[in-house]
Structure formats: C-alpha cells, structure tokens
Short mmCIF file of C-alpha atoms (C1' of nucleotides) in Angstrom, two decimals:
data_model
loop_
_atom_site.label_atom_id
_atom_site.label_comp_id
_atom_site.label_asym_id
_atom_site.label_seq_id
_atom_site.Cartn_x
_atom_site.Cartn_y
_atom_site.Cartn_z
CA UNK A 1054 23.23 159.45 -51.56
CA UNK A 1055 20.51 157.30 -50.16
CA UNK A 1056 22.34 154.68 -48.17
CA UNK A 1057 19.52 152.28 -48.93
CA UNK A 1058 19.00 149.40 -46.59
CA UNK A 1059 16.70 149.57 -43.65
CA UNK A 1060 15.87 145.95 -44.44
CA UNK A 1061 18.18 142.96 -44.73
CA UNK A 1062 18.18 139.24 -45.23
CA UNK A 1063 20.62 137.30 -43.07
CA UNK A 1064 21.35 133.62 -43.62
CA UNK A 1065 22.03 131.05 -40.99
CA UNK A 1066 22.12 127.29 -41.10
CA UNK A 1067 19.50 126.13 -38.59
CA UNK A 1068 21.72 123.29 -37.41
CA UNK A 1069 24.29 125.91 -36.47
CA UNK A 1070 22.00 128.67 -35.22
CA UNK A 1071 18.26 128.66 -35.89
CA UNK A 1072 15.64 131.35 -35.53
CA UNK A 1073 14.17 129.35 -32.65
CA UNK A 1074 17.55 129.44 -30.94
CA UNK A 1075 17.59 133.21 -31.30
CA UNK A 1076 14.04 133.43 -29.96
CA UNK A 1077 15.12 131.50 -26.87
CA UNK A 1078 18.35 133.43 -26.40
CA UNK A 1079 18.77 135.99 -23.65
CA UNK A 1080 16.94 139.15 -24.73
CA UNK A 1081 16.27 137.25 -27.96
CA UNK A 1082 19.58 138.75 -29.02
CA UNK A 1083 22.88 137.44 -30.33
CA UNK A 1084 26.05 138.87 -31.80
CA UNK A 1085 26.08 137.98 -35.49
CA UNK A 1086 29.75 137.11 -35.68
CA UNK A 1087 31.87 134.98 -37.95
CA UNK A 1088 31.08 136.79 -41.21
CA UNK A 1089 34.20 136.44 -43.36
CA UNK A 1090 33.21 137.87 -46.70
CA UNK A 1091 34.26 141.38 -47.67
CA UNK A 1092 30.99 142.47 -49.23
CA UNK A 1093 29.03 141.24 -46.26
CA UNK A 1094 31.58 142.87 -43.96
CA UNK A 1095 31.05 146.22 -45.64
CA UNK A 1096 27.29 145.94 -45.26
CA UNK A 1097 27.63 145.12 -41.58
CA UNK A 1098 30.14 147.86 -40.89
CA UNK A 1099 28.88 150.67 -43.12
CA UNK A 1100 25.22 150.17 -43.90
CA UNK A 1101 23.39 148.43 -41.09
CA UNK A 1102 21.84 150.54 -38.35
CA UNK A 1103 20.04 149.68 -35.13
CA UNK A 1104 16.36 149.14 -35.84
CA UNK A 1105 16.82 147.91 -39.40
CA UNK A 1106 14.52 144.99 -40.21
CA UNK A 1107 16.00 141.53 -40.73
CA UNK A 1108 14.58 138.52 -42.52
CA UNK A 1109 16.13 135.54 -40.73
CA UNK A 1110 16.75 132.97 -43.46
CA UNK A 1111 17.53 129.30 -42.98
CA UNK A 1112 20.03 127.99 -45.53
CA UNK A 1113 20.94 124.32 -45.91
CA UNK A 1114 17.54 123.63 -44.40
CA UNK A 1115 14.54 121.55 -45.40
CA UNK A 1116 13.01 123.57 -46.77
CA UNK A 1117 15.27 126.61 -47.01
CA UNK A 1118 13.48 129.91 -46.49
CA UNK A 1119 12.66 132.77 -44.17
CA UNK A 1120 12.07 131.47 -40.67
CA UNK A 1121 11.49 134.61 -38.64
CA UNK A 1122 11.71 138.35 -38.28
CA UNK A 1123 14.46 140.14 -36.41
CA UNK A 1124 16.07 143.53 -36.20
CA UNK A 1125 19.52 144.97 -36.04
CA UNK A 1126 20.09 145.68 -32.36
CA UNK A 1127 23.45 147.44 -32.31
CA UNK A 1128 25.89 149.34 -34.44
CA UNK A 1129 28.78 147.34 -35.83
CA UNK A 1130 31.55 146.32 -33.46
CA UNK A 1131 34.83 144.55 -34.17
CA UNK A 1132 34.04 140.85 -34.38
CA UNK A 1133 35.73 139.41 -31.27
CA UNK A 1134 36.21 135.99 -32.84
CA UNK A 1135 38.87 137.35 -35.20
CA UNK A 1136 41.17 137.92 -32.20
CA UNK A 1137 40.55 134.54 -30.58
CA UNK A 1138 43.13 131.93 -31.59
CA UNK A 1139 40.78 129.23 -30.37
CA UNK A 1140 38.01 130.33 -32.70
CA UNK A 1141 37.52 128.82 -36.11
CA UNK A 1142 37.07 132.42 -37.24
CA UNK A 1143 40.44 133.56 -35.91
CA UNK A 1144 42.28 135.85 -38.31
CA UNK A 1145 45.97 136.31 -37.53
CA UNK A 1146 46.19 139.09 -40.11
CA UNK A 1147 43.68 141.29 -38.31
CA UNK A 1148 44.68 143.75 -35.59
CA UNK A 1149 42.71 145.43 -32.83
CA UNK A 1150 43.86 148.81 -34.13
CA UNK A 1151 42.46 148.10 -37.55
CA UNK A 1152 40.00 145.24 -37.34
CA UNK A 1153 39.16 143.48 -40.54
CA UNK A 1154 35.84 141.92 -39.51
CA UNK A 1155 32.72 143.33 -37.92
CA UNK A 1156 29.55 142.08 -36.33
CA UNK A 1157 26.19 143.49 -35.25
CA UNK A 1158 23.76 142.33 -32.63
CA UNK A 1159 20.52 140.87 -33.95
CA UNK A 1160 17.29 140.56 -31.95
CA UNK A 1161 14.36 138.32 -32.84
CA UNK A 1162 11.14 140.34 -32.99
CA UNK A 1163 8.38 138.25 -34.54
CA UNK A 1164 7.62 134.62 -35.13
CA UNK A 1165 5.97 133.79 -38.42
CA UNK A 1166 2.46 132.47 -38.76
CA UNK A 1167 3.87 130.60 -41.75
CA UNK A 1168 7.53 130.21 -42.69
CA UNK A 1169 8.17 131.28 -46.27
CA UNK A 1170 10.05 128.70 -48.31
CA UNK A 1171 12.59 129.55 -50.95
CA UNK A 1172 10.31 127.91 -53.51
CA UNK A 1173 7.47 130.22 -52.50
CA UNK A 1174 9.80 133.20 -52.67
CA UNK A 1175 10.92 132.24 -56.16
CA UNK A 1176 7.30 131.94 -57.26
CA UNK A 1177 6.45 135.44 -56.04
CA UNK A 1178 6.54 138.13 -58.70
CA UNK A 1179 7.21 140.83 -56.13
CA UNK A 1180 10.45 139.15 -55.05
CA UNK A 1181 11.89 138.53 -58.51
CA UNK A 1182 14.66 141.06 -58.05
CA UNK A 1183 15.50 140.27 -54.47
CA UNK A 1184 19.30 140.21 -54.12
CA UNK A 1185 19.28 137.01 -52.09
CA UNK A 1186 17.44 135.19 -54.90
CA UNK A 1187 19.74 136.18 -57.71
CA UNK A 1188 21.67 133.44 -59.45
CA UNK A 1189 24.83 132.47 -57.70
CA UNK A 1190 24.32 134.78 -54.76
CA UNK A 1191 26.17 133.51 -51.71
CA UNK A 1192 26.20 136.58 -49.51
CA UNK A 1193 25.26 135.79 -45.95
CA UNK A 1194 23.88 139.33 -45.60
CA UNK A 1195 22.01 141.07 -48.41
CA UNK A 1196 19.75 144.10 -48.80
CA UNK A 1197 15.96 143.85 -49.02
CA UNK A 1198 13.81 146.64 -50.43
CA UNK A 1199 10.85 148.01 -48.55
CA UNK A 1200 8.40 146.53 -51.04
CA UNK A 1201 10.09 143.13 -50.77
CA UNK A 1202 9.91 143.40 -47.00
CA UNK A 1203 6.15 143.91 -47.06
CA UNK A 1204 5.56 141.27 -49.73
CA UNK A 1205 7.40 138.80 -47.54
CA UNK A 1206 5.53 139.81 -44.40
CA UNK A 1207 2.24 139.25 -46.19
CA UNK A 1208 3.38 135.83 -47.41
CA UNK A 1209 4.31 134.95 -43.84
CA UNK A 1210 0.88 135.88 -42.55
CA UNK A 1211 2.10 138.93 -40.66
CA UNK A 1212 0.26 142.20 -40.66
CA UNK A 1213 1.84 145.60 -40.83
CA UNK A 1214 3.67 147.33 -39.30
CA UNK A 1215 7.26 146.13 -39.21
CA UNK A 1216 9.19 145.00 -36.18
CA UNK A 1217 8.34 146.40 -32.81
CA UNK A 1218 10.51 149.40 -32.21
CA UNK A 1219 11.28 149.91 -35.85
CA UNK A 1220 11.56 153.52 -36.82
CA UNK A 1221 9.49 154.18 -39.85
CA UNK A 1222 10.55 157.13 -41.99
"C1'" DG B 165 26.37 113.29 -52.35
"C1'" DC B 166 26.58 116.16 -56.34
"C1'" DC B 167 27.87 120.12 -58.48
"C1'" DA B 168 27.33 125.04 -60.17
"C1'" DA B 169 28.78 129.30 -58.91
"C1'" DC B 170 31.48 132.22 -56.66
"C1'" DG B 171 35.49 134.19 -53.62
"C1'" DT B 172 40.22 133.80 -52.34
"C1'" DT B 173 44.94 132.56 -52.86
"C1'" DG B 174 49.26 132.36 -54.85
"C1'" DG B 175 52.52 131.54 -58.77
"C1'" DC B 176 54.16 133.94 -62.41
"C1'" DG C 1331 47.54 142.03 -63.13
"C1'" DC C 1332 46.26 137.52 -64.80
"C1'" DC C 1333 44.25 133.33 -63.99
"C1'" DA C 1334 44.30 128.38 -62.49
"C1'" DA C 1335 43.63 125.88 -58.46
"C1'" DC C 1336 41.30 125.43 -54.54
"C1'" DG C 1337 37.78 126.07 -50.88
"C1'" DT C 1338 33.11 127.30 -49.67
"C1'" DT C 1339 28.19 127.98 -50.21
"C1'" DG C 1340 23.95 126.18 -50.66
"C1'" DG C 1341 20.15 124.21 -53.54
"C1'" DC C 1342 18.72 119.96 -55.01
#
DNA sequence: GCCAACGTTGGC
DNA sequence: GCCAACGTTGGC
C-alpha cells in the first residue's frame, strides 16, 4: 500500500511557537513535541519520514494561514515531555518501555514571499479537498497531497522545486 | 468572547 | 458498549 504522505500541514499557534521562531532557532530546527491526539500521534510515529515537506500553519492567528515551509528532519522519537512531571504534557500513564506519544524534528526551509491566509486557501479550487480545511478538522498534523503542495507553493509566490534537500520520487 | 465541532472520560 | 458531560480547538 502506498503510505501516502510526503507532505504535511502542521499547526502551531504563533504566540506559542511561530514560523519566525523556528527560522531563528538553532539549525532552524525544533522537536515538534506535545502532540496529544491519537490520530496525529499515529501520523507522527508511522507515516512521517525525514525529508517530507511541511506547511507550517499558524492557527489562532490574525489571519490564520500557512506562514512558512519546513521539512521533517528526523524519524519519530518518544516525546520526552510525556516523562517529565514538570511538563504540562506529562502523561503518568505512559512508560519508557512503551511510549504513548511521539515527536519528530522539524526544520524550517523556506520563507514565503507571501503568507497564504486560510481565506485564500478556502477560495482556491485546488485545495477544496485538503484535509486541514475540512469541516470540523482539529488535527494538529494532517496530510497534504502533492498537487495541494504545489498549489500552495504557487499561491505563496514560491517556485518549484520543493524544500532544499527534499527527495523527489 | 462566542460557540460549533470534535475527542476523551467515566458512569452505568 | 453506550452516551452524556466535559474539555479543547480554532475560526470568527
């Protein structure tokens, strides 16, 4: 079975962690921890691979929308925050032998000539079926098809190809 | 601040 | 296993 993927949309509230913060981070990389939703967990753990493209989306923002381009920079690891009693993401039910929650590293790769607002995304025919735009969707990580990826890049004023270092089929 | 939509929890 | 109550997400 085609595992799909290769491209993802990941949501972050800019007041918590913005694309600009990722751009300024060491190696433009951060561990995307704190995901506590089982569907998103399964995507992180089972589907995401280093080099996959990431649309970095700002939720609870003004306006909400895609703020930058990133890539998956590591395979999934056990999310360390689940073992840290001081963390708001601590999970007493999880064990190191059988971790419940996972995280991947994410690296910023391209700034956008123009951010792409949610309103613009909703107005774009080529994004009508995008998982992140479906009614009621609250997943912090969701799949993006290759055609959606390139539609979005064009809207953002980026030329092909994808992220530096991305492995094209 | 409001509230629709969804996920999780827990009583039964 | 059902489902009501509750908490969270996230656009507006």
